[in-house]
Amino acid sequence: MNNEQTAIRTTYFSIIGNTSLALIKGLAGFFGNSYALIADAIESTTDIFSSLLVLFGLKYAKRPADENHPYGHGKIEPLVTFLVVAFLVTSATIIAYESIQNIQTPHKTPKPWTLIVLGAIILWKETSFRIVLKKSKETNSSSLKADAWHHRSDAITSIMAFIGISIALILGKGYETADDWAALLASFFIIYNSYLIFRPALAEVMDEHRYDELSEEIRKESIKVKGVIETEKCFIRKAGMKYHVDLHAIVDGEISVKKGHKISHQLKDHLKKEIPNLGNVLIHVEPNE
């Protein structure tokens, strides 16, 4: 299974999980008198749509390079990530608004059994976060990473709800709104996580150099190719799950153009073989001074 297939399969896992949890949270919140759980259900509902967006982006990014997109369609990934971040910020805003409204409205203390539901949800969402984050690292998918952090933000919301309901149950009358204050606090965590997701995606769109380890690996592999004396400039851009590289290779200045051309092809083939995540590799030959 290649990176694209792995990422798509992982997204289906997210969609199924988020749909199930949105229903469970909504029902538990309604029957358990927990506004924090209802707010949590709202966030899980937005997670469903964001996961569908990620799925669309991954499938679109799979399209091969064509005349209009010589570097492929991978740049749609950070754009989808921006939309996912927008969903996160929207859900955080809704949770904050609903929490403030509920704090001002008298209501019953949440049912004790909602803590059991929340405990199971927290374990599931944290497990989902770790699974999806691992797959995002394996596939180099920025949108899958955003989807992973959606799971983590959901877990944070649930933890805050768990703390709030516990306070309301332990301290009793007068503390019925503790879970609402917890949900309000969770909304700020979600916004902060949104920034952590947004920043790398912006760097990808702006072609920032953030790949020192990969650059070092490319340089080490390059000098293994016969005829390559050293490397000079190494520019790396990320598009989807692939890295596009512009590399200056230093060769003997006395060899023919034909031989230099042959070395550059051998270098390109070697790099793509040894580092599978590379996309387009452009080699510029420099004479050894």
mmCIF file of C-alpha atoms in Angstrom:
data_model
loop_
_atom_site.group_PDB
_atom_site.id
_atom_site.type_symbol
_atom_site.label_atom_id
_atom_site.label_comp_id
_atom_site.label_asym_id
_atom_site.label_seq_id
_atom_site.Cartn_x
_atom_site.Cartn_y
_atom_site.Cartn_z
ATOM 1 C CA MET A 1 0.000 0.000 0.000
ATOM 2 C CA ASN A 2 1.492 3.352 -1.070
ATOM 3 C CA ASN A 3 1.364 6.629 0.877
ATOM 4 C CA GLU A 4 -1.727 7.920 -0.915
ATOM 5 C CA GLN A 5 -3.715 4.751 -0.243
ATOM 6 C CA THR A 6 -2.595 4.689 3.396
ATOM 7 C CA ALA A 7 -3.666 8.317 3.910
ATOM 8 C CA ILE A 8 -7.088 7.766 2.285
ATOM 9 C CA ARG A 9 -7.715 4.638 4.340
ATOM 10 C CA THR A 10 -6.802 6.528 7.519
ATOM 11 C CA THR A 11 -9.273 9.282 6.618
ATOM 12 C CA TYR A 12 -12.102 6.748 6.314
ATOM 13 C CA PHE A 13 -11.193 5.630 9.833
ATOM 14 C CA SER A 14 -11.580 9.246 11.020
ATOM 15 C CA ILE A 15 -14.945 9.726 9.278
ATOM 16 C CA ILE A 16 -16.465 6.565 10.780
ATOM 17 C CA GLY A 17 -15.119 7.359 14.257
ATOM 18 C CA ASN A 18 -16.281 10.987 14.223
ATOM 19 C CA THR A 19 -19.777 10.075 13.019
ATOM 20 C CA SER A 20 -20.196 7.493 15.777
ATOM 21 C CA LEU A 21 -18.898 9.807 18.491
ATOM 22 C CA ALA A 22 -21.045 12.766 17.378
ATOM 23 C CA LEU A 23 -24.156 10.611 17.879
ATOM 24 C CA ILE A 24 -22.984 9.203 21.209
ATOM 25 C CA LYS A 25 -22.013 12.621 22.595
ATOM 26 C CA GLY A 26 -25.214 14.286 21.413
ATOM 27 C CA LEU A 27 -27.467 11.637 22.983
ATOM 28 C CA ALA A 28 -25.413 11.458 26.204
ATOM 29 C CA GLY A 29 -25.404 15.248 26.505
ATOM 30 C CA PHE A 30 -29.169 15.543 25.964
ATOM 31 C CA PHE A 31 -30.215 12.774 28.342
ATOM 32 C CA GLY A 32 -27.378 13.438 30.816
ATOM 33 C CA ASN A 33 -28.038 17.212 31.191
ATOM 34 C CA SER A 34 -24.497 18.032 30.055
ATOM 35 C CA TYR A 35 -24.102 21.113 27.878
ATOM 36 C CA ALA A 36 -20.360 20.411 27.657
ATOM 37 C CA LEU A 37 -21.128 17.052 26.019
ATOM 38 C CA ILE A 38 -23.533 18.709 23.605
ATOM 39 C CA ALA A 39 -20.808 21.259 22.724
ATOM 40 C CA ASP A 40 -18.455 18.310 22.302
ATOM 41 C CA ALA A 41 -20.948 16.717 19.906
ATOM 42 C CA ILE A 42 -21.019 19.919 17.860
ATOM 43 C CA GLU A 43 -17.240 19.764 17.534
ATOM 44 C CA SER A 44 -17.377 16.124 16.448
ATOM 45 C CA THR A 45 -19.950 17.057 13.802
ATOM 46 C CA THR A 46 -17.581 19.633 12.337
ATOM 47 C CA ASP A 47 -14.870 16.949 12.471
ATOM 48 C CA ILE A 48 -16.941 14.816 10.083
ATOM 49 C CA PHE A 49 -17.032 17.566 7.475
ATOM 50 C CA SER A 50 -13.351 18.384 7.917
ATOM 51 C CA SER A 51 -12.433 14.699 7.459
ATOM 52 C CA LEU A 52 -14.521 14.641 4.265
ATOM 53 C CA LEU A 53 -12.543 17.681 3.088
ATOM 54 C CA VAL A 54 -9.281 15.882 3.858
ATOM 55 C CA LEU A 55 -10.511 12.850 1.910
ATOM 56 C CA PHE A 56 -11.318 15.032 -1.101
ATOM 57 C CA GLY A 57 -7.916 16.721 -0.902
ATOM 58 C CA LEU A 58 -6.028 13.426 -0.692
ATOM 59 C CA LYS A 59 -7.903 11.958 -3.652
ATOM 60 C CA TYR A 60 -7.333 15.100 -5.716
ATOM 61 C CA ALA A 61 -3.642 15.201 -4.781
ATOM 62 C CA LYS A 62 -3.284 11.646 -6.135
ATOM 63 C CA ARG A 63 -3.807 12.879 -9.681
ATOM 64 C CA PRO A 64 -0.646 12.545 -11.769
ATOM 65 C CA ALA A 65 1.240 15.515 -13.201
ATOM 66 C CA ASP A 66 -0.211 16.914 -16.427
ATOM 67 C CA GLU A 67 0.426 19.752 -18.860
ATOM 68 C CA ASN A 68 -1.144 22.358 -16.567
ATOM 69 C CA HIS A 69 0.275 20.869 -13.355
ATOM 70 C CA PRO A 70 3.803 19.658 -14.151
ATOM 71 C CA TYR A 71 4.575 19.246 -10.437
ATOM 72 C CA GLY A 72 1.384 17.316 -9.752
ATOM 73 C CA HIS A 73 -1.636 18.329 -7.672
ATOM 74 C CA GLY A 74 -0.120 18.036 -4.191
ATOM 75 C CA LYS A 75 -0.458 21.740 -3.326
ATOM 76 C CA ILE A 76 -4.149 21.167 -2.674
ATOM 77 C CA GLU A 77 -3.159 19.505 0.635
ATOM 78 C CA PRO A 78 -2.154 22.685 2.496
ATOM 79 C CA LEU A 79 -5.185 24.455 1.003
ATOM 80 C CA VAL A 80 -7.429 21.754 2.446
ATOM 81 C CA THR A 81 -5.545 22.128 5.728
ATOM 82 C CA PHE A 82 -6.536 25.825 5.765
ATOM 83 C CA LEU A 83 -10.187 24.786 5.425
ATOM 84 C CA VAL A 84 -9.804 22.224 8.212
ATOM 85 C CA VAL A 85 -8.339 24.955 10.434
ATOM 86 C CA ALA A 86 -11.334 27.141 9.552
ATOM 87 C CA PHE A 87 -13.629 24.322 10.732
ATOM 88 C CA LEU A 88 -11.650 24.070 13.976
ATOM 89 C CA VAL A 89 -11.887 27.810 14.629
ATOM 90 C CA THR A 90 -15.606 27.758 13.760
ATOM 91 C CA SER A 91 -16.284 24.877 16.131
ATOM 92 C CA ALA A 92 -14.277 26.613 18.885
ATOM 93 C CA THR A 93 -16.318 29.785 18.353
ATOM 94 C CA ILE A 94 -19.617 27.861 18.514
ATOM 95 C CA ILE A 95 -18.518 26.050 21.681
ATOM 96 C CA ALA A 96 -17.463 29.347 23.307
ATOM 97 C CA TYR A 97 -20.745 31.049 22.370
ATOM 98 C CA GLU A 98 -22.901 28.145 23.571
ATOM 99 C CA SER A 99 -20.889 27.903 26.799
ATOM 100 C CA ILE A 100 -21.400 31.589 27.581
ATOM 101 C CA GLN A 101 -25.131 31.256 26.863
ATOM 102 C CA ASN A 102 -25.424 28.185 29.087
ATOM 103 C CA ILE A 103 -23.467 29.815 31.936
ATOM 104 C CA GLN A 104 -26.149 32.513 32.002
ATOM 105 C CA THR A 105 -28.996 29.960 31.925
ATOM 106 C CA PRO A 106 -29.889 27.924 35.046
ATOM 107 C CA HIS A 107 -29.895 24.183 34.402
ATOM 108 C CA LYS A 108 -29.692 20.829 36.139
ATOM 109 C CA THR A 109 -26.524 19.141 37.322
ATOM 110 C CA PRO A 110 -25.168 16.632 34.756
ATOM 111 C CA LYS A 111 -25.845 12.936 35.379
ATOM 112 C CA PRO A 112 -22.957 10.974 36.962
ATOM 113 C CA TRP A 113 -22.974 8.334 34.208
ATOM 114 C CA THR A 114 -21.861 10.966 31.677
ATOM 115 C CA LEU A 115 -18.384 10.666 33.219
ATOM 116 C CA ILE A 116 -18.196 7.044 32.080
ATOM 117 C CA VAL A 117 -19.163 8.058 28.558
ATOM 118 C CA LEU A 118 -16.575 10.848 28.562
ATOM 119 C CA GLY A 119 -13.836 8.569 29.895
ATOM 120 C CA ALA A 120 -14.393 6.138 27.013
ATOM 121 C CA ILE A 121 -14.495 9.008 24.515
ATOM 122 C CA ILE A 122 -11.208 10.483 25.792
ATOM 123 C CA LEU A 123 -9.434 7.135 25.446
ATOM 124 C CA TRP A 124 -10.810 6.622 21.941
ATOM 125 C CA LYS A 125 -9.973 10.118 20.688
ATOM 126 C CA GLU A 126 -6.433 10.070 22.081
ATOM 127 C CA THR A 127 -5.890 6.655 20.469
ATOM 128 C CA SER A 128 -7.296 8.004 17.191
ATOM 129 C CA PHE A 129 -4.978 11.022 17.424
ATOM 130 C CA ARG A 130 -1.910 8.812 17.819
ATOM 131 C CA ILE A 131 -2.945 6.486 14.976
ATOM 132 C CA VAL A 132 -3.678 9.302 12.507
ATOM 133 C CA LEU A 133 -0.603 11.341 13.528
ATOM 134 C CA LYS A 134 1.612 8.301 12.979
ATOM 135 C CA LYS A 135 0.122 7.798 9.516
ATOM 136 C CA SER A 136 0.560 11.518 8.705
ATOM 137 C CA LYS A 137 4.284 11.221 9.506
ATOM 138 C CA GLU A 138 4.611 8.040 7.444
ATOM 139 C CA THR A 139 2.921 9.644 4.432
ATOM 140 C CA ASN A 140 4.169 13.261 4.870
ATOM 141 C CA SER A 141 0.572 14.464 4.616
ATOM 142 C CA SER A 142 -0.111 17.921 6.083
ATOM 143 C CA SER A 143 -3.883 17.548 5.770
ATOM 144 C CA LEU A 144 -3.772 14.180 7.545
ATOM 145 C CA LYS A 145 -1.768 15.845 10.318
ATOM 146 C CA ALA A 146 -4.517 18.465 10.611
ATOM 147 C CA ASP A 147 -7.062 15.655 10.839
ATOM 148 C CA ALA A 148 -4.995 14.068 13.621
ATOM 149 C CA TRP A 149 -5.020 17.302 15.600
ATOM 150 C CA HIS A 150 -8.781 17.410 15.159
ATOM 151 C CA HIS A 151 -8.863 14.186 17.181
ATOM 152 C CA ARG A 152 -6.577 15.724 19.819
ATOM 153 C CA SER A 153 -8.719 18.878 20.092
ATOM 154 C CA ASP A 154 -11.763 16.646 20.516
ATOM 155 C CA ALA A 155 -9.959 14.781 23.307
ATOM 156 C CA ILE A 156 -9.090 18.106 24.982
ATOM 157 C CA THR A 157 -12.734 19.214 24.825
ATOM 158 C CA SER A 158 -13.806 15.922 26.382
ATOM 159 C CA ILE A 159 -11.176 16.204 29.144
ATOM 160 C CA MET A 160 -12.393 19.702 29.989
ATOM 161 C CA ALA A 161 -15.979 18.412 30.048
ATOM 162 C CA PHE A 162 -14.920 15.535 32.329
ATOM 163 C CA ILE A 163 -13.272 17.962 34.756
ATOM 164 C CA GLY A 164 -16.242 20.333 34.655
ATOM 165 C CA ILE A 165 -18.847 17.625 35.272
ATOM 166 C CA SER A 166 -16.732 16.175 38.098
ATOM 167 C CA ILE A 167 -16.607 19.597 39.797
ATOM 168 C CA ALA A 168 -20.363 20.037 39.353
ATOM 169 C CA LEU A 169 -21.083 16.609 40.864
ATOM 170 C CA ILE A 170 -18.615 16.881 43.757
ATOM 171 C CA LEU A 171 -19.410 20.455 44.819
ATOM 172 C CA GLY A 172 -23.138 20.189 44.109
ATOM 173 C CA LYS A 173 -25.629 23.058 44.059
ATOM 174 C CA GLY A 174 -24.262 26.325 42.722
ATOM 175 C CA TYR A 175 -21.689 24.625 40.523
ATOM 176 C CA GLU A 176 -24.025 23.321 37.797
ATOM 177 C CA THR A 177 -22.286 25.475 35.203
ATOM 178 C CA ALA A 178 -18.816 24.035 35.867
ATOM 179 C CA ASP A 179 -18.988 21.904 32.721
ATOM 180 C CA ASP A 180 -19.904 25.008 30.691
ATOM 181 C CA TRP A 181 -16.844 26.848 32.015
ATOM 182 C CA ALA A 182 -14.798 23.781 31.106
ATOM 183 C CA ALA A 183 -16.173 23.821 27.551
ATOM 184 C CA LEU A 184 -15.335 27.528 27.291
ATOM 185 C CA LEU A 185 -11.758 26.834 28.363
ATOM 186 C CA ALA A 186 -11.519 23.996 25.828
ATOM 187 C CA SER A 187 -12.440 26.383 23.004
ATOM 188 C CA PHE A 188 -9.240 28.363 23.666
ATOM 189 C CA PHE A 189 -7.166 25.170 23.505
ATOM 190 C CA ILE A 190 -8.756 24.365 20.141
ATOM 191 C CA ILE A 191 -7.896 27.795 18.721
ATOM 192 C CA TYR A 192 -4.293 27.425 19.888
ATOM 193 C CA ASN A 193 -4.042 23.993 18.228
ATOM 194 C CA SER A 194 -5.509 25.523 15.075
ATOM 195 C CA TYR A 195 -2.536 27.859 14.870
ATOM 196 C CA LEU A 196 -0.110 24.940 15.330
ATOM 197 C CA ILE A 197 -1.718 23.224 12.327
ATOM 198 C CA PHE A 198 -1.991 26.379 10.230
ATOM 199 C CA ARG A 199 1.653 27.470 10.489
ATOM 200 C CA PRO A 200 3.307 24.461 8.753
ATOM 201 C CA ALA A 201 0.653 24.493 6.016
ATOM 202 C CA LEU A 202 1.358 28.175 5.361
ATOM 203 C CA ALA A 203 5.082 27.396 5.189
ATOM 204 C CA GLU A 204 4.339 24.704 2.594
ATOM 205 C CA VAL A 205 2.383 27.128 0.409
ATOM 206 C CA MET A 206 5.113 29.781 0.760
ATOM 207 C CA ASP A 207 7.874 27.237 -0.055
ATOM 208 C CA GLU A 208 9.740 27.963 3.159
ATOM 209 C CA HIS A 209 12.899 25.956 3.766
ATOM 210 C CA ARG A 210 12.073 23.723 6.743
ATOM 211 C CA TYR A 211 13.769 20.505 5.672
ATOM 212 C CA ASP A 212 17.339 20.553 6.978
ATOM 213 C CA GLU A 213 17.380 16.823 7.771
ATOM 214 C CA LEU A 214 16.197 15.897 4.288
ATOM 215 C CA SER A 215 18.731 18.294 2.741
ATOM 216 C CA GLU A 216 21.528 16.631 4.693
ATOM 217 C CA GLU A 217 20.331 13.184 3.597
ATOM 218 C CA ILE A 218 20.285 14.304 -0.050
ATOM 219 C CA ARG A 219 23.838 15.646 0.197
ATOM 220 C CA LYS A 220 25.120 12.419 1.789
ATOM 221 C CA GLU A 221 23.480 10.269 -0.878
ATOM 222 C CA SER A 222 24.689 12.519 -3.696
ATOM 223 C CA ILE A 223 28.411 12.021 -3.074
ATOM 224 C CA LYS A 224 27.883 8.251 -3.278
ATOM 225 C CA VAL A 225 27.299 8.651 -7.016
ATOM 226 C CA LYS A 226 30.441 8.228 -9.087
ATOM 227 C CA GLY A 227 31.525 11.537 -10.595
ATOM 228 C CA VAL A 228 29.853 13.761 -7.992
ATOM 229 C CA ILE A 229 32.582 15.534 -6.016
ATOM 230 C CA GLU A 230 30.384 17.647 -3.767
ATOM 231 C CA THR A 231 27.034 19.442 -3.668
ATOM 232 C CA GLU A 232 26.349 23.150 -3.422
ATOM 233 C CA LYS A 233 22.829 24.637 -3.297
ATOM 234 C CA CYS A 234 19.949 22.377 -2.295
ATOM 235 C CA PHE A 235 16.458 23.865 -2.489
ATOM 236 C CA ILE A 236 13.486 21.800 -1.319
ATOM 237 C CA ARG A 237 9.769 22.447 -1.787
ATOM 238 C CA LYS A 238 6.950 20.264 -0.468
ATOM 239 C CA ALA A 239 3.809 19.565 -2.481
ATOM 240 C CA GLY A 240 1.408 17.088 -0.906
ATOM 241 C CA MET A 241 3.368 14.012 0.111
ATOM 242 C CA LYS A 242 6.313 14.673 -2.224
ATOM 243 C CA TYR A 243 9.405 16.853 -1.968
ATOM 244 C CA HIS A 244 10.651 18.605 -5.109
ATOM 245 C CA VAL A 245 14.394 19.267 -5.142
ATOM 246 C CA ASP A 246 16.734 21.648 -6.997
ATOM 247 C CA LEU A 247 20.305 20.474 -6.430
ATOM 248 C CA HIS A 248 23.638 21.861 -7.597
ATOM 249 C CA ALA A 249 26.152 19.016 -8.061
ATOM 250 C CA ILE A 250 29.879 19.722 -8.415
ATOM 251 C CA VAL A 251 31.738 17.541 -10.955
ATOM 252 C CA ASP A 252 35.156 17.550 -12.640
ATOM 253 C CA GLY A 253 35.304 20.677 -14.798
ATOM 254 C CA GLU A 254 37.354 18.912 -17.501
ATOM 255 C CA ILE A 255 34.770 16.286 -18.468
ATOM 256 C CA SER A 256 32.512 16.632 -21.517
ATOM 257 C CA VAL A 257 29.007 18.040 -21.424
ATOM 258 C CA LYS A 258 27.725 14.602 -22.412
ATOM 259 C CA LYS A 259 29.418 12.949 -19.421
ATOM 260 C CA GLY A 260 28.202 15.660 -17.064
ATOM 261 C CA HIS A 261 24.692 15.105 -18.383
ATOM 262 C CA LYS A 262 25.028 11.360 -17.744
ATOM 263 C CA ILE A 263 26.224 11.939 -14.165
ATOM 264 C CA SER A 264 23.252 14.221 -13.466
ATOM 265 C CA HIS A 265 20.831 11.497 -14.630
ATOM 266 C CA GLN A 266 22.581 8.894 -12.519
ATOM 267 C CA LEU A 267 22.409 11.216 -9.519
ATOM 268 C CA LYS A 268 18.703 11.874 -10.059
ATOM 269 C CA ASP A 269 17.918 8.150 -10.379
ATOM 270 C CA HIS A 270 19.967 7.336 -7.281
ATOM 271 C CA LEU A 271 18.250 9.969 -5.140
ATOM 272 C CA LYS A 272 14.751 8.913 -6.194
ATOM 273 C CA LYS A 273 15.608 5.285 -5.490
ATOM 274 C CA GLU A 274 17.122 5.895 -2.055
ATOM 275 C CA ILE A 275 14.624 8.586 -0.938
ATOM 276 C CA PRO A 276 11.172 7.476 -2.176
ATOM 277 C CA ASN A 277 9.394 10.660 -1.013
ATOM 278 C CA LEU A 278 11.166 12.772 -3.625
ATOM 279 C CA GLY A 279 9.097 14.018 -6.539
ATOM 280 C CA ASN A 280 10.746 16.089 -9.253
ATOM 281 C CA VAL A 281 14.555 16.342 -8.934
ATOM 282 C CA LEU A 282 16.369 18.980 -10.976
ATOM 283 C CA ILE A 283 20.158 18.644 -11.103
ATOM 284 C CA HIS A 284 22.331 21.622 -12.046
ATOM 285 C CA VAL A 285 25.928 20.611 -12.837
ATOM 286 C CA GLU A 286 28.717 22.883 -11.539
ATOM 287 C CA PRO A 287 32.393 22.550 -12.538
ATOM 288 C CA ASN A 288 34.889 21.946 -9.738
ATOM 289 C CA GLU A 289 37.004 25.102 -9.403
#
